PDB file of C-alpha atoms and ligand atoms in Angstrom:
ATOM      1  CA  MET A   1       6.123  26.912   7.190  1.00  0.00           C
ATOM      2  CA  THR A   2       5.535  23.500   6.389  1.00  0.00           C
ATOM      3  CA  ARG A   3       5.292  20.744   9.354  1.00  0.00           C
ATOM      4  CA  LYS A   4       8.367  19.444   7.475  1.00  0.00           C
ATOM      5  CA  PHE A   5      10.337  22.174   7.629  1.00  0.00           C
ATOM      6  CA  ALA A   6      11.946  21.424  10.857  1.00  0.00           C
ATOM      7  CA  ASP A   7      12.511  17.782   9.979  1.00  0.00           C
ATOM      8  CA  THR A   8      14.291  18.580   6.514  1.00  0.00           C
ATOM      9  CA  PHE A   9      16.069  21.040   8.271  1.00  0.00           C
ATOM     10  CA  ALA A  10      17.719  18.767  10.488  1.00  0.00           C
ATOM     11  CA  ALA A  11      18.414  16.581   7.467  1.00  0.00           C
ATOM     12  CA  ALA A  12      20.017  18.586   5.502  1.00  0.00           C
ATOM     13  CA  LEU A  13      22.357  19.631   8.808  1.00  0.00           C
ATOM     14  CA  LEU A  14      22.829  15.714   9.017  1.00  0.00           C
ATOM     15  CA  THR A  15      23.509  15.113   5.429  1.00  0.00           C
ATOM     16  CA  PHE A  16      25.938  17.853   5.560  1.00  0.00           C
ATOM     17  CA  ALA A  17      27.688  16.752   8.597  1.00  0.00           C
ATOM     18  CA  ALA A  18      28.108  13.028   6.786  1.00  0.00           C
ATOM     19  CA  ALA A  19      29.842  14.958   3.521  1.00  0.00           C
ATOM     20  CA  THR A  20      31.814  16.845   5.681  1.00  0.00           C
ATOM     21  CA  ALA A  21      32.961  13.700   7.745  1.00  0.00           C
ATOM     22  CA  GLN A  22      33.869  12.091   4.660  1.00  0.00           C
ATOM     23  CA  GLY A  23      35.701  15.040   3.339  1.00  0.00           C
ATOM     24  CA  GLN A  24      33.278  16.299   0.879  1.00  0.00           C
ATOM     25  CA  GLY A  25      31.802  20.236   1.163  1.00  0.00           C
ATOM     26  CA  ALA A  26      34.252  21.034   4.267  1.00  0.00           C
ATOM     27  CA  ALA A  27      35.646  23.740   2.527  1.00  0.00           C
ATOM     28  CA  ASN A  28      32.022  25.438   1.664  1.00  0.00           C
ATOM     29  CA  PRO A  29      29.994  25.984   4.726  1.00  0.00           C
ATOM     30  CA  GLU A  30      27.190  27.801   2.642  1.00  0.00           C
ATOM     31  CA  GLN A  31      26.768  24.406   0.981  1.00  0.00           C
ATOM     32  CA  PRO A  32      23.763  23.012   3.134  1.00  0.00           C
ATOM     33  CA  LYS A  33      21.810  26.454   2.827  1.00  0.00           C
ATOM     34  CA  ALA A  34      21.823  25.741  -0.830  1.00  0.00           C
ATOM     35  CA  GLY A  35      21.138  22.692  -0.626  1.00  0.00           C
ATOM     36  CA  PHE A  36      17.823  23.240   1.342  1.00  0.00           C
ATOM     37  CA  GLY A  37      16.567  26.916   0.775  1.00  0.00           C
ATOM     38  CA  GLY A  38      16.758  27.588  -2.248  1.00  0.00           C
ATOM     39  CA  PRO A  39      16.806  25.463  -5.532  1.00  0.00           C
ATOM     40  CA  ALA A  40      19.169  22.469  -5.203  1.00  0.00           C
ATOM     41  CA  ALA A  41      21.310  21.780  -8.345  1.00  0.00           C
ATOM     42  CA  LEU A  42      19.661  20.617 -11.449  1.00  0.00           C
ATOM     43  CA  ALA A  43      21.265  19.489 -14.254  1.00  0.00           C
ATOM     44  CA  ALA A  44      19.149  19.808 -17.762  1.00  0.00           C
ATOM     45  CA  ASP A  45      16.992  16.447 -17.433  1.00  0.00           C
ATOM     46  CA  ASP A  46      15.700  17.343 -13.864  1.00  0.00           C
ATOM     47  CA  VAL A  47      12.372  18.785 -14.879  1.00  0.00           C
ATOM     48  CA  ARG A  48       8.908  17.761 -14.168  1.00  0.00           C
ATOM     49  CA  ALA A  49       7.183  14.849 -16.134  1.00  0.00           C
ATOM     50  CA  PHE A  50       4.016  16.200 -15.449  1.00  0.00           C
ATOM     51  CA  PRO A  51       1.769  18.972 -15.380  1.00  0.00           C
ATOM     52  CA  GLU A  52       0.561  19.972 -11.343  1.00  0.00           C
ATOM     53  CA  PRO A  53      -2.708  18.064 -10.561  1.00  0.00           C
ATOM     54  CA  PRO A  54      -5.819  19.613 -10.994  1.00  0.00           C
ATOM     55  CA  ALA A  55      -6.711  21.931  -8.244  1.00  0.00           C
ATOM     56  CA  GLY A  56      -8.578  20.050  -5.337  1.00  0.00           C
ATOM     57  CA  PHE A  57      -7.110  16.754  -6.159  1.00  0.00           C
ATOM     58  CA  ALA A  58      -6.513  15.787  -2.773  1.00  0.00           C
ATOM     59  CA  ASP A  59     -10.315  17.198  -1.247  1.00  0.00           C
ATOM     60  CA  VAL A  60     -13.007  15.225  -0.787  1.00  0.00           C
ATOM     61  CA  GLN A  61     -15.004  15.794  -3.471  1.00  0.00           C
ATOM     62  CA  PRO A  62     -18.982  15.789  -3.140  1.00  0.00           C
ATOM     63  CA  GLY A  63     -20.815  13.034  -5.256  1.00  0.00           C
ATOM     64  CA  ILE A  64     -17.900  10.914  -5.454  1.00  0.00           C
ATOM     65  CA  ALA A  65     -17.958   7.478  -4.031  1.00  0.00           C
ATOM     66  CA  GLN A  66     -15.635   6.991  -1.141  1.00  0.00           C
ATOM     67  CA  GLY A  67     -13.196   3.807  -0.337  1.00  0.00           C
ATOM     68  CA  ARG A  68     -13.054   2.778   2.999  1.00  0.00           C
ATOM     69  CA  VAL A  69      -9.706   3.444   5.493  1.00  0.00           C
ATOM     70  CA  GLU A  70      -9.643   0.518   8.247  1.00  0.00           C
ATOM     71  CA  GLU A  71      -6.911  -0.096  10.674  1.00  0.00           C
ATOM     72  CA  PHE A  72      -5.469  -3.688  10.410  1.00  0.00           C
ATOM     73  CA  ALA A  73      -3.354  -5.390  13.012  1.00  0.00           C
ATOM     74  CA  TYR A  74      -1.001  -8.578  12.213  1.00  0.00           C
ATOM     75  CA  HIS A  75       1.386 -10.261  14.311  1.00  0.00           C
ATOM     76  CA  SER A  76       5.043  -9.917  13.633  1.00  0.00           C
ATOM     77  CA  ASP A  77       7.976 -11.992  14.785  1.00  0.00           C
ATOM     78  CA  VAL A  78      10.030  -9.444  13.629  1.00  0.00           C
ATOM     79  CA  THR A  79       9.277  -6.953  16.656  1.00  0.00           C
ATOM     80  CA  GLY A  80       7.450  -9.740  18.728  1.00  0.00           C
ATOM     81  CA  THR A  81       4.187  -7.420  18.373  1.00  0.00           C
ATOM     82  CA  GLN A  82       0.868  -6.798  17.349  1.00  0.00           C
ATOM     83  CA  ARG A  83       1.456  -4.153  14.616  1.00  0.00           C
ATOM     84  CA  ARG A  84      -0.942  -1.765  12.736  1.00  0.00           C
ATOM     85  CA  ALA A  85      -1.505  -0.719   9.236  1.00  0.00           C
ATOM     86  CA  MET A  86      -4.155   1.458   7.285  1.00  0.00           C
ATOM     87  CA  VAL A  87      -5.568  -0.256   4.606  1.00  0.00           C
ATOM     88  CA  TYR A  88      -7.560   1.612   1.992  1.00  0.00           C
ATOM     89  CA  LEU A  89     -10.239  -0.198   0.049  1.00  0.00           C
ATOM     90  CA  PRO A  90     -11.787   0.850  -3.149  1.00  0.00           C
ATOM     91  CA  ALA A  91     -15.556   1.889  -3.368  1.00  0.00           C
ATOM     92  CA  GLY A  92     -17.583  -0.780  -4.491  1.00  0.00           C
ATOM     93  CA  HIS A  93     -15.134  -3.785  -4.030  1.00  0.00           C
ATOM     94  CA  VAL A  94     -16.212  -7.153  -3.961  1.00  0.00           C
ATOM     95  CA  ALA A  95     -14.869 -10.028  -2.186  1.00  0.00           C
ATOM     96  CA  GLU A  96     -15.265 -12.185  -5.244  1.00  0.00           C
ATOM     97  CA  ARG A  97     -12.126 -10.421  -7.215  1.00  0.00           C
ATOM     98  CA  ARG A  98      -8.879 -10.127  -6.568  1.00  0.00           C
ATOM     99  CA  TYR A  99      -7.243  -6.645  -6.422  1.00  0.00           C
ATOM    100  CA  PRO A 100      -3.913  -5.036  -7.122  1.00  0.00           C
ATOM    101  CA  VAL A 101      -2.321  -3.905  -3.617  1.00  0.00           C
ATOM    102  CA  LEU A 102      -0.062  -1.111  -3.590  1.00  0.00           C
ATOM    103  CA  TYR A 103       1.891  -0.749  -0.282  1.00  0.00           C
ATOM    104  CA  LEU A 104       2.747   3.070   0.910  1.00  0.00           C
ATOM    105  CA  LEU A 105       5.314   3.837   3.417  1.00  0.00           C
ATOM    106  CA  HIS A 106       5.778   7.122   5.348  1.00  0.00           C
ATOM    107  CA  GLY A 107       8.572   9.086   6.545  1.00  0.00           C
ATOM    108  CA  LEU A 108      11.074   9.324   9.657  1.00  0.00           C
ATOM    109  CA  GLY A 109       8.693  11.394  11.778  1.00  0.00           C
ATOM    110  CA  GLY A 110       5.567   9.744  10.741  1.00  0.00           C
ATOM    111  CA  ASN A 111       3.480   6.824  10.959  1.00  0.00           C
ATOM    112  CA  HIS A 112       0.803   4.683   9.603  1.00  0.00           C
ATOM    113  CA  HIS A 113      -1.503   7.366   9.622  1.00  0.00           C
ATOM    114  CA  GLU A 114       0.741   9.600   7.877  1.00  0.00           C
ATOM    115  CA  TRP A 115      -0.787   9.040   4.125  1.00  0.00           C
ATOM    116  CA  THR A 116      -4.220   9.607   4.867  1.00  0.00           C
ATOM    117  CA  GLY A 117      -3.901  12.120   7.723  1.00  0.00           C
ATOM    118  CA  TYR A 118      -0.849  14.307   6.305  1.00  0.00           C
ATOM    119  CA  VAL A 119      -1.214  13.603   2.264  1.00  0.00           C
ATOM    120  CA  ARG A 120      -5.181  12.822   2.067  1.00  0.00           C
ATOM    121  CA  ALA A 121      -4.286   9.677  -0.350  1.00  0.00           C
ATOM    122  CA  GLN A 122      -7.664   8.389   0.146  1.00  0.00           C
ATOM    123  CA  ASN A 123      -9.274  11.262  -1.148  1.00  0.00           C
ATOM    124  CA  ILE A 124      -6.516  11.184  -4.346  1.00  0.00           C
ATOM    125  CA  LEU A 125      -7.388   7.710  -5.041  1.00  0.00           C
ATOM    126  CA  ASP A 126     -11.218   8.174  -4.226  1.00  0.00           C
ATOM    127  CA  GLN A 127     -10.992  10.650  -7.337  1.00  0.00           C
ATOM    128  CA  LEU A 128      -8.912   9.069  -9.699  1.00  0.00           C
ATOM    129  CA  ILE A 129     -11.108   5.253  -9.473  1.00  0.00           C
ATOM    130  CA  ALA A 130     -14.489   7.389  -9.811  1.00  0.00           C
ATOM    131  CA  GLU A 131     -13.182   8.927 -13.036  1.00  0.00           C
ATOM    132  CA  GLY A 132     -11.403   5.682 -14.003  1.00  0.00           C
ATOM    133  CA  ARG A 133      -8.247   7.274 -14.389  1.00  0.00           C
ATOM    134  CA  ALA A 134      -6.657   4.637 -11.734  1.00  0.00           C
ATOM    135  CA  VAL A 135      -7.557   0.428 -11.358  1.00  0.00           C
ATOM    136  CA  PRO A 136      -9.265  -0.143  -8.058  1.00  0.00           C
ATOM    137  CA  MET A 137      -6.958  -0.886  -6.152  1.00  0.00           C
ATOM    138  CA  ILE A 138      -6.299  -2.030  -2.416  1.00  0.00           C
ATOM    139  CA  VAL A 139      -3.635   0.502  -0.416  1.00  0.00           C
ATOM    140  CA  VAL A 140      -1.684  -0.908   2.466  1.00  0.00           C
ATOM    141  CA  MET A 141      -0.298   1.876   4.533  1.00  0.00           C
ATOM    142  CA  PRO A 142       2.298   0.079   7.400  1.00  0.00           C
ATOM    143  CA  ASN A 143       3.843   1.326  10.267  1.00  0.00           C
ATOM    144  CA  GLY A 144       7.445   1.490   8.655  1.00  0.00           C
ATOM    145  CA  ARG A 145       9.299   1.314  12.038  1.00  0.00           C
ATOM    146  CA  ALA A 146       9.948  -2.208  12.810  1.00  0.00           C
ATOM    147  CA  LEU A 147      10.503  -2.060  16.683  1.00  0.00           C
ATOM    148  CA  PRO A 148       9.043  -2.821  19.472  1.00  0.00           C
ATOM    149  CA  ASP A 149       8.003   0.480  20.425  1.00  0.00           C
ATOM    150  CA  ASP A 150       7.019   1.712  16.823  1.00  0.00           C
ATOM    151  CA  ARG A 151       5.520   5.315  18.135  1.00  0.00           C
ATOM    152  CA  PRO A 152       7.457   8.358  16.325  1.00  0.00           C
ATOM    153  CA  TRP A 153      10.511   9.063  17.767  1.00  0.00           C
ATOM    154  CA  PRO A 154      11.311  12.306  19.489  1.00  0.00           C
ATOM    155  CA  ALA A 155      12.879  15.003  17.488  1.00  0.00           C
ATOM    156  CA  ASP A 156      16.130  14.940  19.236  1.00  0.00           C
ATOM    157  CA  ARG A 157      16.646  11.214  18.825  1.00  0.00           C
ATOM    158  CA  LYS A 158      15.141  11.329  15.109  1.00  0.00           C
ATOM    159  CA  PHE A 159      18.344  10.552  13.710  1.00  0.00           C
ATOM    160  CA  ALA A 160      19.571   8.002  16.265  1.00  0.00           C
ATOM    161  CA  PRO A 161      20.966   5.059  14.497  1.00  0.00           C
ATOM    162  CA  GLU A 162      18.249   2.312  16.427  1.00  0.00           C
ATOM    163  CA  HIS A 163      15.534   4.433  15.099  1.00  0.00           C
ATOM    164  CA  VAL A 164      17.043   4.347  11.788  1.00  0.00           C
ATOM    165  CA  ALA A 165      18.030   0.731  11.947  1.00  0.00           C
ATOM    166  CA  GLY A 166      14.046   0.061  12.813  1.00  0.00           C
ATOM    167  CA  PHE A 167      13.003   0.912   9.236  1.00  0.00           C
ATOM    168  CA  ALA A 168      15.667  -1.441   7.575  1.00  0.00           C
ATOM    169  CA  ARG A 169      14.215  -3.951   9.864  1.00  0.00           C
ATOM    170  CA  PHE A 170      10.723  -3.461   8.361  1.00  0.00           C
ATOM    171  CA  GLU A 171      12.220  -5.578   5.192  1.00  0.00           C
ATOM    172  CA  ARG A 172      11.698  -8.803   6.662  1.00  0.00           C
ATOM    173  CA  ASP A 173       8.126  -7.763   8.671  1.00  0.00           C
ATOM    174  CA  LEU A 174       6.909  -6.520   5.179  1.00  0.00           C
ATOM    175  CA  LEU A 175       7.665  -9.640   3.346  1.00  0.00           C
ATOM    176  CA  ASP A 176       7.136 -12.239   5.619  1.00  0.00           C
ATOM    177  CA  HIS A 177       4.453 -11.372   7.826  1.00  0.00           C
ATOM    178  CA  LEU A 178       2.675  -8.151   6.868  1.00  0.00           C
ATOM    179  CA  ILE A 179       1.497  -9.176   3.101  1.00  0.00           C
ATOM    180  CA  PRO A 180       0.643 -12.801   3.771  1.00  0.00           C
ATOM    181  CA  ALA A 181      -1.852 -11.206   6.421  1.00  0.00           C
ATOM    182  CA  ILE A 182      -3.056  -8.930   3.931  1.00  0.00           C
ATOM    183  CA  GLU A 183      -3.645 -11.591   1.269  1.00  0.00           C
ATOM    184  CA  ALA A 184      -5.059 -13.999   3.999  1.00  0.00           C
ATOM    185  CA  ARG A 185      -7.561 -10.929   5.351  1.00  0.00           C
ATOM    186  CA  TYR A 186      -8.545  -9.357   2.270  1.00  0.00           C
ATOM    187  CA  PRO A 187      -9.529  -9.690  -1.441  1.00  0.00           C
ATOM    188  CA  ALA A 188      -5.600  -8.956  -2.516  1.00  0.00           C
ATOM    189  CA  SER A 189      -3.985 -10.110  -5.236  1.00  0.00           C
ATOM    190  CA  GLY A 190      -0.639 -12.266  -4.971  1.00  0.00           C
ATOM    191  CA  ASP A 191       0.838 -12.108  -8.029  1.00  0.00           C
ATOM    192  CA  ARG A 192       3.696  -9.938  -8.280  1.00  0.00           C
ATOM    193  CA  ARG A 193       2.418  -7.456 -11.269  1.00  0.00           C
ATOM    194  CA  GLN A 194      -0.510  -6.803  -9.290  1.00  0.00           C
ATOM    195  CA  ARG A 195       1.931  -5.588  -5.988  1.00  0.00           C
ATOM    196  CA  ALA A 196       3.481  -2.219  -5.853  1.00  0.00           C
ATOM    197  CA  ILE A 197       5.732  -0.526  -3.479  1.00  0.00           C
ATOM    198  CA  ALA A 198       6.265   3.402  -3.158  1.00  0.00           C
ATOM    199  CA  GLY A 199       6.733   5.636  -0.304  1.00  0.00           C
ATOM    200  CA  LEU A 200       7.948   8.842   0.579  1.00  0.00           C
ATOM    201  CA  SER A 201      11.294  10.022   2.057  1.00  0.00           C
ATOM    202  CA  MET A 202      12.464   7.491   4.476  1.00  0.00           C
ATOM    203  CA  GLY A 203       9.407   5.264   2.946  1.00  0.00           C
ATOM    204  CA  GLY A 204      10.736   6.342  -0.572  1.00  0.00           C
ATOM    205  CA  GLY A 205      14.249   4.696   0.535  1.00  0.00           C
ATOM    206  CA  GLN A 206      12.501   1.398   1.474  1.00  0.00           C
ATOM    207  CA  ALA A 207      10.248   1.080  -1.555  1.00  0.00           C
ATOM    208  CA  LEU A 208      13.559   1.401  -3.655  1.00  0.00           C
ATOM    209  CA  ASN A 209      15.664  -0.920  -1.198  1.00  0.00           C
ATOM    210  CA  PHE A 210      12.895  -3.399  -0.940  1.00  0.00           C
ATOM    211  CA  GLY A 211      11.231  -2.917  -4.100  1.00  0.00           C
ATOM    212  CA  LEU A 212      14.380  -3.496  -6.260  1.00  0.00           C
ATOM    213  CA  GLY A 213      15.749  -6.200  -3.872  1.00  0.00           C
ATOM    214  CA  HIS A 214      12.979  -7.931  -4.624  1.00  0.00           C
ATOM    215  CA  LEU A 215      12.025  -7.710  -8.169  1.00  0.00           C
ATOM    216  CA  ASP A 216      10.344 -11.268  -7.823  1.00  0.00           C
ATOM    217  CA  GLN A 217       7.763  -9.152  -5.195  1.00  0.00           C
ATOM    218  CA  PHE A 218       6.980  -6.280  -6.896  1.00  0.00           C
ATOM    219  CA  ALA A 219       6.685  -5.063 -10.716  1.00  0.00           C
ATOM    220  CA  TRP A 220       5.966  -1.234  -9.579  1.00  0.00           C
ATOM    221  CA  VAL A 221       8.170   0.634  -7.374  1.00  0.00           C
ATOM    222  CA  ALA A 222       8.257   4.131  -6.670  1.00  0.00           C
ATOM    223  CA  GLY A 223      10.489   6.522  -4.307  1.00  0.00           C
ATOM    224  CA  PHE A 224       9.111   9.921  -3.571  1.00  0.00           C
ATOM    225  CA  SER A 225      11.848  12.330  -2.201  1.00  0.00           C
ATOM    226  CA  SER A 226      13.993   9.474  -1.404  1.00  0.00           C
ATOM    227  CA  ALA A 227      16.294   9.948   2.168  1.00  0.00           C
ATOM    228  CA  PRO A 228      20.057   8.697   2.602  1.00  0.00           C
ATOM    229  CA  ASN A 229      18.605   5.254   3.750  1.00  0.00           C
ATOM    230  CA  THR A 230      18.351   4.139  -0.008  1.00  0.00           C
ATOM    231  CA  ARG A 231      21.266   1.901  -0.909  1.00  0.00           C
ATOM    232  CA  ARG A 232      23.551   2.991  -3.402  1.00  0.00           C
ATOM    233  CA  PRO A 233      22.522   2.856  -7.130  1.00  0.00           C
ATOM    234  CA  ALA A 234      25.075   0.133  -7.730  1.00  0.00           C
ATOM    235  CA  GLU A 235      23.775  -2.091  -5.091  1.00  0.00           C
ATOM    236  CA  LEU A 236      19.994  -1.237  -5.774  1.00  0.00           C
ATOM    237  CA  VAL A 237      19.959  -2.119  -9.135  1.00  0.00           C
ATOM    238  CA  PRO A 238      23.394  -4.791  -9.445  1.00  0.00           C
ATOM    239  CA  ASP A 239      21.940  -6.480 -13.003  1.00  0.00           C
ATOM    240  CA  ALA A 240      20.644  -3.927 -14.994  1.00  0.00           C
ATOM    241  CA  ASP A 241      19.185  -6.598 -17.356  1.00  0.00           C
ATOM    242  CA  ALA A 242      16.805  -7.790 -14.859  1.00  0.00           C
ATOM    243  CA  ALA A 243      15.645  -4.622 -13.821  1.00  0.00           C
ATOM    244  CA  ARG A 244      14.513  -3.883 -17.289  1.00  0.00           C
ATOM    245  CA  ARG A 245      12.783  -7.192 -17.452  1.00  0.00           C
ATOM    246  CA  GLN A 246      11.108  -7.287 -14.442  1.00  0.00           C
ATOM    247  CA  LEU A 247      10.193  -4.036 -13.666  1.00  0.00           C
ATOM    248  CA  ALA A 248       6.682  -2.829 -15.045  1.00  0.00           C
ATOM    249  CA  LEU A 249       7.311   0.502 -13.757  1.00  0.00           C
ATOM    250  CA  LEU A 250      10.281   2.356 -11.486  1.00  0.00           C
ATOM    251  CA  TYR A 251       9.091   5.983 -10.910  1.00  0.00           C
ATOM    252  CA  LEU A 252      11.689   8.417  -9.146  1.00  0.00           C
ATOM    253  CA  SER A 253      10.453  11.875  -7.833  1.00  0.00           C
ATOM    254  CA  CYS A 254      11.148  14.464  -5.653  1.00  0.00           C
ATOM    255  CA  GLY A 255      11.026  18.228  -5.528  1.00  0.00           C
ATOM    256  CA  SER A 256      13.145  20.793  -7.139  1.00  0.00           C
ATOM    257  CA  GLN A 257      13.555  22.599  -3.804  1.00  0.00           C
ATOM    258  CA  ASP A 258      14.327  19.637  -1.565  1.00  0.00           C
ATOM    259  CA  GLY A 259      17.977  19.146   0.021  1.00  0.00           C
ATOM    260  CA  LEU A 260      17.695  15.450  -0.316  1.00  0.00           C
ATOM    261  CA  ILE A 261      17.424  15.694  -4.201  1.00  0.00           C
ATOM    262  CA  ASN A 262      20.885  14.530  -4.431  1.00  0.00           C
ATOM    263  CA  VAL A 263      19.811  10.886  -3.719  1.00  0.00           C
ATOM    264  CA  SER A 264      17.554  10.791  -6.195  1.00  0.00           C
ATOM    265  CA  GLN A 265      19.840  12.394  -8.561  1.00  0.00           C
ATOM    266  CA  GLY A 266      22.284   9.979  -8.057  1.00  0.00           C
ATOM    267  CA  LEU A 267      19.816   6.811  -8.782  1.00  0.00           C
ATOM    268  CA  HIS A 268      18.303   8.593 -11.742  1.00  0.00           C
ATOM    269  CA  ARG A 269      21.837   9.390 -13.241  1.00  0.00           C
ATOM    270  CA  HIS A 270      22.805   5.698 -12.568  1.00  0.00           C
ATOM    271  CA  LEU A 271      19.334   4.356 -14.244  1.00  0.00           C
ATOM    272  CA  LYS A 272      19.781   6.589 -17.332  1.00  0.00           C
ATOM    273  CA  GLN A 273      23.845   5.368 -17.435  1.00  0.00           C
ATOM    274  CA  GLN A 274      22.630   1.964 -17.583  1.00  0.00           C
ATOM    275  CA  ALA A 275      19.631   2.307 -19.463  1.00  0.00           C
ATOM    276  CA  VAL A 276      16.813   1.097 -17.123  1.00  0.00           C
ATOM    277  CA  PRO A 277      13.747   2.779 -18.153  1.00  0.00           C
ATOM    278  CA  HIS A 278      12.466   5.023 -15.314  1.00  0.00           C
ATOM    279  CA  VAL A 279       9.889   7.878 -14.674  1.00  0.00           C
ATOM    280  CA  TRP A 280      11.972  10.798 -13.508  1.00  0.00           C
ATOM    281  CA  ASN A 281       9.949  14.024 -11.979  1.00  0.00           C
ATOM    282  CA  VAL A 282      11.361  16.745 -10.652  1.00  0.00           C
ATOM    283  CA  ASP A 283       8.330  19.059  -9.460  1.00  0.00           C
ATOM    284  CA  GLY A 284       8.845  22.527  -7.934  1.00  0.00           C
ATOM    285  CA  HIS A 285       7.821  21.584  -4.588  1.00  0.00           C
ATOM    286  CA  GLY A 286      10.267  21.087  -1.456  1.00  0.00           C
ATOM    287  CA  HIS A 287       9.890  18.234   1.341  1.00  0.00           C
ATOM    288  CA  ASP A 288       6.592  18.410   1.523  1.00  0.00           C
ATOM    289  CA  ARG A 289       2.989  16.972   0.877  1.00  0.00           C
ATOM    290  CA  ASP A 290       2.688  18.910  -2.177  1.00  0.00           C
ATOM    291  CA  SER A 291       4.963  16.428  -3.711  1.00  0.00           C
ATOM    292  CA  TRP A 292       4.322  13.658  -2.243  1.00  0.00           C
ATOM    293  CA  ALA A 293       0.015  14.233  -3.235  1.00  0.00           C
ATOM    294  CA  GLY A 294       1.304  14.669  -6.602  1.00  0.00           C
ATOM    295  CA  ASN A 295       3.271  12.322  -7.584  1.00  0.00           C
ATOM    296  CA  LEU A 296       0.999   9.656  -5.616  1.00  0.00           C
ATOM    297  CA  TYR A 297      -1.523  11.247  -8.027  1.00  0.00           C
ATOM    298  CA  HIS A 298       0.622  10.532 -11.102  1.00  0.00           C
ATOM    299  CA  PHE A 299       1.945   6.809  -9.762  1.00  0.00           C
ATOM    300  CA  ALA A 300      -1.513   5.433  -8.821  1.00  0.00           C
ATOM    301  CA  GLN A 301      -2.562   6.230 -12.602  1.00  0.00           C
ATOM    302  CA  GLN A 302       0.086   4.360 -14.190  1.00  0.00           C
ATOM    303  CA  ILE A 303       0.398   0.758 -11.950  1.00  0.00           C
ATOM    304  CA  PHE A 304      -1.620  -2.257 -12.449  1.00  0.00           C
ATOM    305  CA  ARG A 305      -2.473  -1.636 -16.274  1.00  0.00           C
TER     306      ARG A 305
HETATM  307  C1  FER B   1      18.898  11.730   6.558  1.00  0.00           C
HETATM  308  C2  FER B   1      18.071  12.705   5.870  1.00  0.00           C
HETATM  309  C3  FER B   1      16.388  12.467   6.128  1.00  0.00           C
HETATM  310  C4  FER B   1      18.340  10.713   6.767  1.00  0.00           C
HETATM  311  C5  FER B   1      16.649  10.502   6.929  1.00  0.00           C
HETATM  312  C6  FER B   1      15.805  11.558   6.389  1.00  0.00           C
HETATM  313  C7  FER B   1      18.700   8.031   7.586  1.00  0.00           C
HETATM  314  C8  FER B   1      14.624  10.912   6.006  1.00  0.00           C
HETATM  315  C9  FER B   1      13.619  12.277   6.408  1.00  0.00           C
HETATM  316  C10 FER B   1      12.180  11.922   6.425  1.00  0.00           C
HETATM  317  O1  FER B   1      11.848  10.800   6.263  1.00  0.00           O
HETATM  318  O2  FER B   1      11.580  12.809   6.017  1.00  0.00           O
HETATM  319  O3  FER B   1      20.109  11.809   6.451  1.00  0.00           O
HETATM  320  O4  FER B   1      18.927   9.484   7.192  1.00  0.00           O
END
């Protein structure tokens, strides 16, 4: 049983409860199980865009230069507190160059340690950069819960509106406080073409909401297994022409075993209908690190080129 199993089950129940409240799905009590445990309802184009990464891609590999992961603190007027983010600095980085920056956001139960601790993002990046398959980049992994107390909330209050609202409040924290602080402290480029945003689950919804909502700030956007905090497709992409013009890459992924796949499917179908180019990768995983590590592996190779 994965660490995320209980979370996803709760999520599936919540999604079901919401659907039931809207009068959809009420006739079929089997629906949440069908959506969660077994394969979700897949369309013909809900398929893998890439093969599985090679074995060991998220492990420490002997003989490969390692980047440094350090804690960064900044003040936020949104929360009125000192906030923390983890920052990955690629091996061999020099102060004289400006590096592109990927903002990488965690899920509802996580914090600023989730990408390094659970997914092992630093090992994935070390290998890709060492092999020349990814551009050397700075990766900022913030705490996306913009609340005065930003520790993960207990399981029984995880879906409380005040908790979920903290993830929406992170939009101004990111744009007004974190990004300027990162660019003042690190050799980070301030160019939108050199700035990406991606996240998993709740963080996937944030990345889509904030990235597509601020195309002047982000050229590369990815949602992995995005949660129901994702804005509705028509609201996310009000101007398909602007999205086509300004996005260097829009990347959506989800596991075929993930009960939240309907969120990503809805956006994918809308983008397809609006002819907005995007990557759509449906892998064989669930709501877990296998999917997130694999999609970071593929996304990181495509950005900042
Ligand atoms: C929901 C189901 C899942 C939801 C959020 C999640 C805001 C997030 C899950 C995660 O981040 O792992 O209904 O509503």
